[in-house]
Coordinates of N, CA and C and ligand atoms in Angstrom, one line a residue:
M1 N 146.7 133.3 124.9 CA 145.2 133.6 124.4 C 144.7 134.4 125.6
D2 N 145.1 134.3 126.9 CA 144.2 134.7 128.1 C 144.4 136.3 127.8
T3 N 145.5 136.9 127.5 CA 145.7 138.4 127.7 C 145.1 139.0 126.4
S4 N 145.0 138.1 125.5 CA 144.4 138.9 124.2 C 142.9 138.7 123.9
R5 N 142.3 137.9 124.7 CA 140.9 137.4 124.6 C 139.8 138.7 124.6
D6 N 140.3 139.7 125.1 CA 139.3 140.9 125.2 C 139.6 141.6 123.9
K7 N 140.8 141.4 123.0 CA 141.0 142.3 121.9 C 140.2 141.3 120.7
V8 N 140.2 140.2 120.8 CA 139.6 139.6 119.8 C 138.1 139.5 119.6
Q9 N 137.4 139.2 118.5 CA 136.0 139.0 118.4 C 135.6 137.9 119.0
K10 N 134.9 137.8 120.2 CA 134.3 136.6 120.8 C 133.5 136.0 120.0
K11 N 133.2 134.7 120.0 CA 132.3 133.9 119.2 C 131.6 132.8 120.2
P12 N 130.4 132.6 119.9 CA 129.9 131.6 120.8 C 130.4 130.4 120.4
V13 N 130.7 129.6 121.4 CA 131.3 128.0 121.4 C 130.4 127.2 121.9
R14 N 129.7 126.3 121.0 CA 128.5 125.5 121.3 C 128.7 123.9 120.8
L15 N 128.3 123.2 121.7 CA 128.5 121.7 121.5 C 127.2 121.0 121.1
I16 N 127.3 120.1 120.2 CA 126.3 119.5 119.9 C 126.6 117.9 119.6
A17 N 125.5 117.1 120.4 CA 125.9 115.6 120.4 C 124.5 114.9 120.6
A18 N 124.6 113.8 120.5 CA 123.2 112.8 120.8 C 124.0 111.7 121.8
A19 N 123.3 111.5 123.0 CA 123.8 110.6 123.8 C 122.6 109.6 124.3
C20 N 122.8 108.4 124.6 CA 121.8 107.5 125.0 C 121.8 107.4 126.4
R21 N 121.0 106.5 127.0 CA 121.0 106.4 128.6 C 122.6 105.9 129.1
G22 N 123.0 106.4 130.0 CA 124.4 106.2 130.3 C 125.3 107.0 129.7
M23 N 124.9 108.0 128.8 CA 125.8 109.0 128.1 C 126.6 108.5 127.1
G24 N 126.3 107.4 126.6 CA 127.0 106.7 125.5 C 126.9 107.6 124.1
I25 N 128.1 107.9 123.2 CA 127.8 108.6 122.1 C 128.3 107.8 120.9
G26 N 129.3 106.9 121.3 CA 129.9 106.1 120.1 C 130.2 104.6 120.4
K27 N 130.5 103.8 119.4 CA 130.9 102.4 119.5 C 131.8 102.1 118.3
D28 N 133.0 101.5 118.4 CA 133.9 101.2 117.4 C 133.9 102.2 116.2
G29 N 134.0 103.6 116.8 CA 134.5 104.5 115.8 C 133.2 105.1 114.9
K30 N 131.8 104.6 115.4 CA 130.7 105.0 114.6 C 129.6 105.2 115.5
L31 N 128.5 105.9 115.1 CA 127.3 106.0 116.0 C 126.8 104.7 116.2
P32 N 126.3 104.6 117.5 CA 125.6 103.2 117.9 C 124.3 102.9 117.2
W33 N 123.7 104.2 116.8 CA 122.3 104.2 116.2 C 122.2 104.6 114.7
H34 N 121.0 104.3 114.3 CA 120.7 104.9 112.7 C 119.6 105.7 113.0
L35 N 119.6 106.9 113.2 CA 118.6 108.0 113.2 C 118.7 108.9 112.2
P36 N 118.2 108.8 111.0 CA 118.4 109.8 109.9 C 117.9 111.0 110.2
S37 N 116.6 111.2 110.8 CA 116.2 112.6 111.1 C 116.9 113.3 112.2
E38 N 117.3 112.5 113.3 CA 118.2 113.2 114.2 C 119.5 113.8 113.6
F39 N 120.1 113.1 112.7 CA 121.1 113.3 111.9 C 120.8 114.7 111.1
Q40 N 119.6 114.6 110.6 CA 119.4 115.9 109.7 C 119.1 117.2 110.7
Y41 N 118.7 117.1 111.8 CA 118.4 118.0 112.7 C 120.1 118.6 113.0
F42 N 120.8 117.6 113.4 CA 122.2 118.0 113.5 C 122.7 118.8 112.4
L43 N 122.4 118.5 111.1 CA 123.0 119.0 110.0 C 122.4 120.8 109.9
N44 N 120.8 120.7 110.1 CA 120.2 121.8 110.1 C 120.6 122.9 111.3
T45 N 121.0 122.3 112.3 CA 121.5 123.1 113.3 C 122.9 123.7 113.1
I46 N 123.8 123.1 112.6 CA 125.2 123.6 112.5 C 125.3 124.4 111.2
T47 N 124.3 124.3 110.2 CA 124.3 125.1 109.0 C 123.7 126.5 109.2
Q48 N 122.9 126.7 110.3 CA 122.2 128.1 110.3 C 123.3 129.2 110.7
V49 N 123.0 130.2 109.8 CA 123.8 131.4 109.9 C 122.8 132.7 109.7
S50 N 123.2 133.6 110.2 CA 122.1 134.8 110.3 C 122.0 135.5 109.1
K51 N 122.9 135.3 108.1 CA 122.7 136.2 106.9 C 123.7 135.3 105.8
P52 N 123.4 135.4 104.5 CA 124.2 134.8 103.4 C 125.6 135.2 103.5
G53 N 126.7 134.5 103.4 CA 128.1 134.9 103.4 C 128.7 134.5 104.6
K54 N 127.7 134.2 105.6 CA 128.5 134.0 107.0 C 128.7 132.5 107.2
M55 N 129.6 132.0 107.9 CA 130.1 130.7 108.0 C 130.1 130.1 109.5
N56 N 130.0 129.0 109.6 CA 130.3 128.4 111.1 C 131.5 127.5 111.0
L57 N 132.2 127.6 112.2 CA 133.5 126.7 112.0 C 133.2 125.5 112.8
L58 N 133.3 124.3 112.4 CA 133.2 123.1 113.0 C 134.4 122.5 113.6
V59 N 134.5 122.2 114.6 CA 135.6 121.4 115.5 C 135.5 120.0 115.6
W60 N 136.5 119.4 115.1 CA 136.3 117.7 115.0 C 137.4 117.3 115.8
G61 N 137.3 116.3 116.4 CA 138.4 115.2 116.8 C 138.8 114.4 115.7
K62 N 139.9 113.9 115.4 CA 140.3 113.0 114.3 C 139.4 111.7 114.1
L63 N 139.0 111.0 115.0 CA 138.4 109.9 114.8 C 136.9 110.1 114.4
C64 N 136.3 111.3 115.0 CA 135.2 111.7 114.7 C 135.0 112.1 113.3
W65 N 136.0 112.9 112.8 CA 136.2 113.3 111.5 C 136.0 112.1 110.3
Y66 N 137.0 111.2 110.7 CA 137.1 110.0 109.8 C 135.8 108.9 109.8
S67 N 135.0 109.3 111.0 CA 133.8 108.5 111.1 C 132.6 108.7 110.2
N68 N 132.8 110.0 109.7 CA 131.7 110.5 108.9 C 131.9 109.9 107.3
P69 N 130.8 109.7 106.8 CA 130.8 109.3 105.4 C 131.2 110.2 104.6
E70 N 131.8 110.3 103.4 CA 132.4 111.0 102.3 C 131.1 111.9 101.8
T71 N 130.0 111.1 101.8 CA 128.7 111.7 101.3 C 128.2 112.8 102.1
M72 N 128.8 113.0 103.3 CA 128.2 114.1 104.1 C 128.8 115.4 103.5
F73 N 130.0 115.6 102.8 CA 130.5 116.6 102.4 C 130.1 116.9 101.0
P74 N 130.1 118.3 100.7 CA 130.4 119.4 101.7 C 129.1 119.8 102.3
V75 N 129.4 120.6 103.6 CA 128.2 120.9 104.4 C 128.2 122.4 104.1
A76 N 126.9 122.7 103.8 CA 126.7 124.4 103.7 C 127.1 125.1 104.7
N77 N 127.7 126.5 104.6 CA 128.0 127.3 105.4 C 129.0 127.0 106.5
N78 N 129.9 125.8 106.4 CA 130.7 125.2 107.2 C 132.2 125.4 106.7
L79 N 133.0 125.7 107.8 CA 134.5 125.2 107.6 C 134.8 124.3 108.6
H80 N 135.7 123.4 108.4 CA 136.1 122.3 109.1 C 137.4 122.3 109.6
V81 N 137.5 122.4 111.0 CA 139.1 122.2 111.7 C 139.1 120.9 112.2
V82 N 140.0 120.0 111.8 CA 140.3 118.8 112.5 C 141.6 119.0 113.5
L83 N 141.2 118.4 114.7 CA 142.4 118.4 115.8 C 143.0 117.2 115.6
S84 N 144.2 117.3 115.7 CA 145.4 116.0 115.8 C 146.7 116.7 116.0
K85 N 147.5 115.8 116.9 CA 148.7 116.1 117.2 C 149.8 115.2 116.2
T86 N 149.0 114.3 115.5 CA 150.0 113.2 114.9 C 149.8 113.3 113.3
L87 N 148.8 113.9 112.8 CA 148.5 114.1 111.4 C 149.4 115.3 111.0
N88 N 149.7 115.1 109.7 CA 150.8 116.3 109.0 C 150.1 117.1 108.1
T89 N 148.9 116.4 107.4 CA 148.4 117.3 106.3 C 146.9 117.3 106.6
V90 N 146.1 118.3 106.2 CA 144.8 118.5 106.3 C 144.1 117.3 105.7
P91 N 143.1 116.7 106.5 CA 142.4 115.5 105.6 C 141.4 116.1 104.7
D92 N 141.4 115.2 103.5 CA 140.2 115.6 102.6 C 138.9 116.0 103.1
H93 N 138.6 117.2 102.6 CA 137.4 117.8 102.6 C 137.2 118.6 103.9
A94 N 138.4 118.5 104.8 CA 138.4 119.5 106.0 C 139.2 120.7 105.2
H95 N 139.3 121.8 106.1 CA 139.9 123.2 105.7 C 141.1 123.4 106.5
F96 N 141.1 122.9 107.6 CA 142.3 123.3 108.5 C 142.5 122.0 109.4
L97 N 143.8 122.0 109.9 CA 144.3 121.0 110.8 C 144.9 121.8 111.9
C98 N 144.5 121.5 113.4 CA 144.9 122.3 114.4 C 145.6 121.2 115.4
Q99 N 146.7 121.6 116.2 CA 147.3 120.5 117.2 C 146.5 120.8 118.4
N100 N 145.9 121.7 118.8 CA 145.0 121.9 120.0 C 143.7 122.7 119.9
F101 N 142.9 122.7 120.9 CA 141.8 123.3 120.9 C 141.9 124.8 120.9
E102 N 142.7 125.5 121.4 CA 142.8 126.9 121.6 C 143.3 127.4 120.2
T103 N 144.0 126.7 119.4 CA 144.5 127.1 118.1 C 143.3 127.3 117.3
A104 N 142.3 126.3 117.4 CA 141.1 126.2 116.5 C 140.3 127.4 116.7
I105 N 140.2 127.8 118.1 CA 139.4 128.9 118.4 C 140.1 130.0 117.9
L106 N 141.3 130.3 118.0 CA 142.1 131.4 117.5 C 141.6 131.7 115.9
L107 N 141.6 130.4 115.2 CA 141.4 130.8 113.8 C 140.0 131.5 113.5
A108 N 139.0 131.3 114.3 CA 137.8 131.9 114.3 C 137.8 133.4 114.7
V109 N 138.6 133.6 115.4 CA 138.5 135.0 116.0 C 139.6 136.0 115.5
R110 N 140.4 135.5 114.6 CA 141.4 136.5 114.1 C 141.6 136.3 112.6
P111 N 142.0 137.7 112.0 CA 142.0 137.6 110.6 C 142.7 136.4 110.0
P112 N 142.4 135.8 108.8 CA 141.3 136.7 108.0 C 139.6 136.0 108.2
L113 N 139.6 135.1 109.2 CA 138.2 134.4 109.2 C 137.3 135.1 110.1
A114 N 137.9 136.1 110.9 CA 137.1 136.8 112.1 C 135.8 137.4 111.6
D115 N 135.9 137.8 110.4 CA 134.6 138.8 110.0 C 133.5 137.7 109.5
L116 N 134.3 136.5 109.2 CA 133.3 135.5 108.4 C 132.5 134.5 109.3
I117 N 133.3 134.1 110.5 CA 132.7 133.0 111.2 C 131.7 133.6 112.3
E118 N 130.5 132.9 112.6 CA 129.5 133.3 113.4 C 129.7 132.4 114.8
T119 N 129.5 131.0 114.6 CA 129.6 130.2 115.5 C 130.6 129.3 115.6
I120 N 131.3 128.6 116.5 CA 132.1 127.6 116.7 C 131.5 126.3 117.3
W121 N 131.2 125.5 116.2 CA 130.4 124.2 116.8 C 131.4 123.1 117.1
V122 N 131.2 122.5 118.3 CA 132.1 121.4 118.6 C 131.4 120.2 118.5
V123 N 132.0 119.3 117.7 CA 131.0 118.3 117.3 C 131.5 116.9 117.8
G124 N 132.6 117.0 118.7 CA 133.1 115.7 119.3 C 134.5 115.3 118.9
G125 N 134.9 114.4 119.4 CA 134.5 113.6 120.4 C 134.9 113.9 121.8
T126 N 134.8 113.1 122.8 CA 134.9 113.2 124.2 C 136.0 114.3 124.7
Q127 N 137.2 114.3 124.1 CA 138.2 115.2 124.7 C 137.8 116.6 124.2
V128 N 137.2 116.9 123.0 CA 137.1 118.0 122.3 C 136.0 118.8 123.2
Y129 N 134.9 117.7 123.4 CA 133.7 118.2 124.4 C 134.3 118.7 125.5
K130 N 135.0 118.0 126.2 CA 135.6 118.4 127.7 C 136.2 119.8 127.7
E131 N 137.0 120.0 126.6 CA 137.6 121.3 126.5 C 136.9 122.4 126.3
A132 N 135.8 122.1 125.3 CA 134.7 123.3 125.1 C 133.8 123.5 126.2
L133 N 133.6 122.5 127.0 CA 132.7 122.9 128.3 C 133.5 123.8 129.2
K134 N 134.7 123.8 129.1 CA 135.6 124.6 130.1 C 135.7 125.9 129.4
H135 N 135.4 126.2 128.1 CA 135.8 127.4 127.5 C 134.9 128.6 127.8
P136 N 135.3 129.7 128.3 CA 134.5 130.7 128.7 C 133.3 131.2 127.8
W137 N 133.6 131.1 126.4 CA 132.7 131.4 125.5 C 131.7 130.4 125.3
C138 N 131.8 129.3 125.9 CA 130.8 128.1 125.7 C 129.4 128.4 126.2
D139 N 128.3 128.9 125.5 CA 126.9 129.2 125.9 C 125.9 128.1 125.8
L140 N 125.9 127.3 124.8 CA 125.0 126.2 124.6 C 125.4 124.9 124.4
I141 N 124.6 123.8 125.1 CA 124.8 122.5 124.7 C 123.6 122.0 124.0
Y142 N 123.8 121.4 122.9 CA 122.6 120.9 122.0 C 122.8 119.4 122.3
L143 N 121.9 118.8 123.1 CA 122.3 117.5 123.6 C 120.9 116.6 123.4
T144 N 121.0 115.8 122.3 CA 119.9 114.8 121.9 C 119.7 113.7 122.9
D145 N 118.7 113.6 123.6 CA 118.6 112.4 124.6 C 118.0 111.1 124.0
V146 N 118.7 110.2 123.6 CA 118.3 108.9 123.1 C 117.7 108.1 124.0
M147 N 116.7 107.8 124.2 CA 116.0 107.3 125.2 C 115.9 105.8 125.2
A148 N 117.2 105.4 125.1 CA 117.4 103.9 125.2 C 118.7 103.4 125.5
D149 N 118.9 102.1 125.7 CA 120.3 101.5 126.0 C 121.1 101.0 124.8
F150 N 122.3 101.7 124.8 CA 123.3 101.0 123.6 C 124.5 100.7 124.2
D151 N 125.3 99.9 123.6 CA 126.5 99.3 124.0 C 127.5 100.3 123.5
C152 N 128.1 101.2 124.2 CA 129.0 102.2 123.8 C 130.4 102.1 124.6
D153 N 131.4 102.8 123.8 CA 132.7 102.7 124.2 C 133.2 104.2 124.2
V154 N 132.5 105.2 123.9 CA 132.8 106.5 124.0 C 131.5 107.4 124.7
F155 N 131.7 108.3 125.5 CA 130.9 108.9 126.3 C 130.8 110.4 126.2
F156 N 129.7 110.8 126.4 CA 129.7 112.5 126.6 C 130.1 112.9 128.0
P157 N 131.2 113.7 128.2 CA 131.5 114.1 129.6 C 130.5 114.8 130.5
E158 N 130.5 114.4 131.5 CA 129.7 115.1 132.8 C 130.0 116.5 132.6
F159 N 128.9 117.2 132.9 CA 128.8 118.7 133.0 C 127.9 119.1 134.0
D160 N 128.1 120.5 134.6 CA 127.5 120.7 135.6 C 126.1 121.4 135.3
R161 N 125.0 120.5 135.6 CA 123.5 120.9 135.1 C 123.1 122.2 136.0
R162 N 123.8 122.6 137.1 CA 123.5 124.0 137.8 C 124.0 124.9 136.9
L163 N 125.1 124.9 136.3 CA 125.6 125.8 135.5 C 125.0 125.9 134.2
F164 N 124.8 124.8 133.6 CA 124.2 124.7 132.2 C 122.6 124.1 132.5
K165 N 121.7 125.1 132.3 CA 120.5 124.8 132.7 C 119.6 124.2 131.5
E166 N 118.8 123.4 131.6 CA 118.0 122.6 130.4 C 116.9 123.8 130.2
Q167 N 116.6 124.1 129.0 CA 115.5 124.9 128.5 C 114.2 124.3 128.3
E168 N 113.3 124.8 128.8 CA 112.0 124.1 128.6 C 111.6 124.1 127.2
R169 N 111.9 125.4 126.7 CA 111.7 125.5 125.0 C 112.8 126.2 124.5
F170 N 113.2 126.1 123.4 CA 114.3 126.9 122.7 C 113.9 127.0 121.4
P171 N 114.2 128.2 120.9 CA 113.8 128.7 119.5 C 114.3 127.7 118.5
G172 N 113.5 127.3 117.6 CA 113.8 126.3 116.5 C 114.0 124.8 116.8
V173 N 113.8 124.5 118.3 CA 114.2 123.2 118.7 C 112.8 122.5 119.0
P174 N 112.4 121.4 118.3 CA 111.1 120.7 118.7 C 111.2 120.3 119.9
S175 N 110.1 120.4 120.8 CA 109.9 120.0 122.1 C 109.3 118.7 122.3
K176 N 108.6 118.2 121.3 CA 107.9 117.0 121.4 C 108.9 115.9 121.4
I177 N 108.6 114.5 122.1 CA 109.5 113.5 121.8 C 109.3 113.0 120.4
Q178 N 110.5 112.6 119.9 CA 110.6 112.0 118.5 C 110.5 110.7 118.5
E179 N 110.1 110.0 117.4 CA 110.6 108.5 117.4 C 110.9 108.1 116.0
E180 N 111.9 107.2 115.8 CA 112.7 106.8 114.6 C 113.1 105.2 114.7
N181 N 112.6 104.5 113.7 CA 113.1 103.1 114.0 C 113.0 102.5 115.4
G182 N 111.8 102.8 115.9 CA 111.2 102.3 117.2 C 112.1 102.9 118.4
I183 N 112.9 103.9 118.2 CA 113.5 104.6 119.2 C 113.0 105.9 119.6
K184 N 112.9 106.2 120.7 CA 112.4 107.4 121.2 C 113.6 108.4 121.5
Y185 N 113.4 109.5 121.2 CA 114.5 110.7 121.6 C 114.1 112.0 121.6
R186 N 114.6 112.7 122.4 CA 114.1 114.4 122.5 C 115.3 115.3 122.3
F187 N 115.1 116.4 121.6 CA 116.2 117.4 121.5 C 116.0 118.2 122.9
Q188 N 117.2 118.4 123.4 CA 117.5 119.2 124.6 C 118.5 120.3 124.4
V189 N 118.2 121.5 124.9 CA 119.4 122.6 125.0 C 119.6 123.0 126.4
F190 N 120.9 123.0 126.6 CA 121.4 123.5 128.0 C 122.1 124.8 127.8
K191 N 121.6 125.9 128.7 CA 122.1 127.1 128.5 C 123.0 127.6 129.6
K192 N 124.2 128.1 129.4 CA 125.0 128.9 130.3 C 124.8 130.4 130.5
E193 N 124.5 130.9 131.4 CA 124.1 132.3 131.7 C 125.3 133.0 132.6
T194 N 126.3 133.3 132.0 CA 127.3 133.8 132.7 C 128.0 135.1 132.0
A195 N 128.7 135.9 132.7 CA 129.0 137.2 132.0 C 129.9 137.0 130.7
D196 N 130.7 135.8 130.8 CA 131.5 135.4 129.8 C 130.9 135.1 128.4
A197 N 129.6 134.3 128.7 CA 128.9 133.9 127.6 C 128.7 135.0 126.5
V198 N 129.0 134.5 125.1 CA 128.8 135.6 123.9 C 127.3 135.9 123.7
Ligands
LIG1 N1 126.8 110.7 119.3 C1 127.3 111.8 119.0 O1 126.6 113.1 118.9 C2 128.6 111.9 118.6 C3 129.3 113.0 118.2 C4 130.7 112.8 118.1 C5 131.6 111.8 118.1 N2 130.8 110.6 118.2 C6 131.4 109.2 118.3 O2 132.6 109.3 119.0 C7 133.5 108.4 118.7 C8 134.9 109.4 118.1 O3 135.3 110.1 119.4 P1 136.3 109.8 120.2 O4 136.4 110.7 121.5 O5 136.8 108.3 120.3 O6 137.6 110.5 119.3 P2 138.0 112.1 118.5 O7 137.8 112.9 119.7 O8 137.0 112.0 117.4 O9 139.5 111.7 118.2 C9 140.4 111.6 119.1 C10 141.6 112.0 118.4 O10 141.5 113.4 117.9 C11 142.6 114.1 118.3 N3 142.2 115.1 119.2 C12 141.1 115.1 120.1 N4 141.1 116.1 120.9 C13 142.3 116.9 120.6 C14 142.8 118.1 121.2 N5 142.2 119.0 122.2 N6 144.2 118.4 120.5 C15 144.7 117.7 119.6 N7 144.3 116.6 119.1 C16 143.1 116.2 119.7 C17 143.7 113.2 118.9 O11 144.4 112.7 117.5 P3 145.9 112.3 117.4 O12 146.1 111.0 118.2 O13 146.2 112.2 116.1 O14 146.6 113.3 118.1 C18 142.9 112.1 119.5 O15 143.5 110.7 119.4 C19 133.1 107.7 117.3 O16 132.4 106.5 117.8 C20 131.7 108.7 116.8 O17 130.7 108.2 116.1 C21 129.4 110.6 118.4

């Protein structure tokens, strides 16, 4: 991929997650909280495209994929790629199965999908986030700050907050603190400004 990177259509690689104090994101294969409006914000964000007919590619770790209820699917404007080295067939409702992160990126930037895909959304879990953070096209992290403590067994990886700067305001992202089921949270966006960002 390294030598061919300049010949392909670069796409923004973006992370989206919600993390509590201590950066926990999951427990026993599920979300540790029930925040329907926060989940709706996730759906609104990943389904945004600039014009009809365009799509986004969602990259899922296997456990993360299976942790979602069937009722979530289909998701508008989205194609889904699940990462696994052990699965042999594409999971129900998904479109692609890839053995590694780089192969998933290649799907989005080469024919037949290159003209269709706008954004590559990385939706977890930990290992997939880690790889996305290192990718040169990674420009934004949408990270909801769930302002409470939860018992978690999966965590959002550490990232360089000097490289990814928190934005005071970001288009389409409410800046006020939200509250749901007695839990406060706020939407954050961290932006990387480097030559490689798309
Ligand atoms: N709060 C949030 O925003 C948020 C977001 C996402 C997930 N979560 C939570 O996080 C938990 C799931 O995340 P997780 O980190 O435990 O698991 P995960 O990343 O969803 O799944 C791990 C599995 O995915 C496959 N995989 C991951 N990265 C891969 C790669 N680069 N190449 C090939 N295969 C790869 C491997 O499957 P094989 O073993 O088959 O190879 C690996 O065992 C759940 O509790 C979920 O609710 C929370």
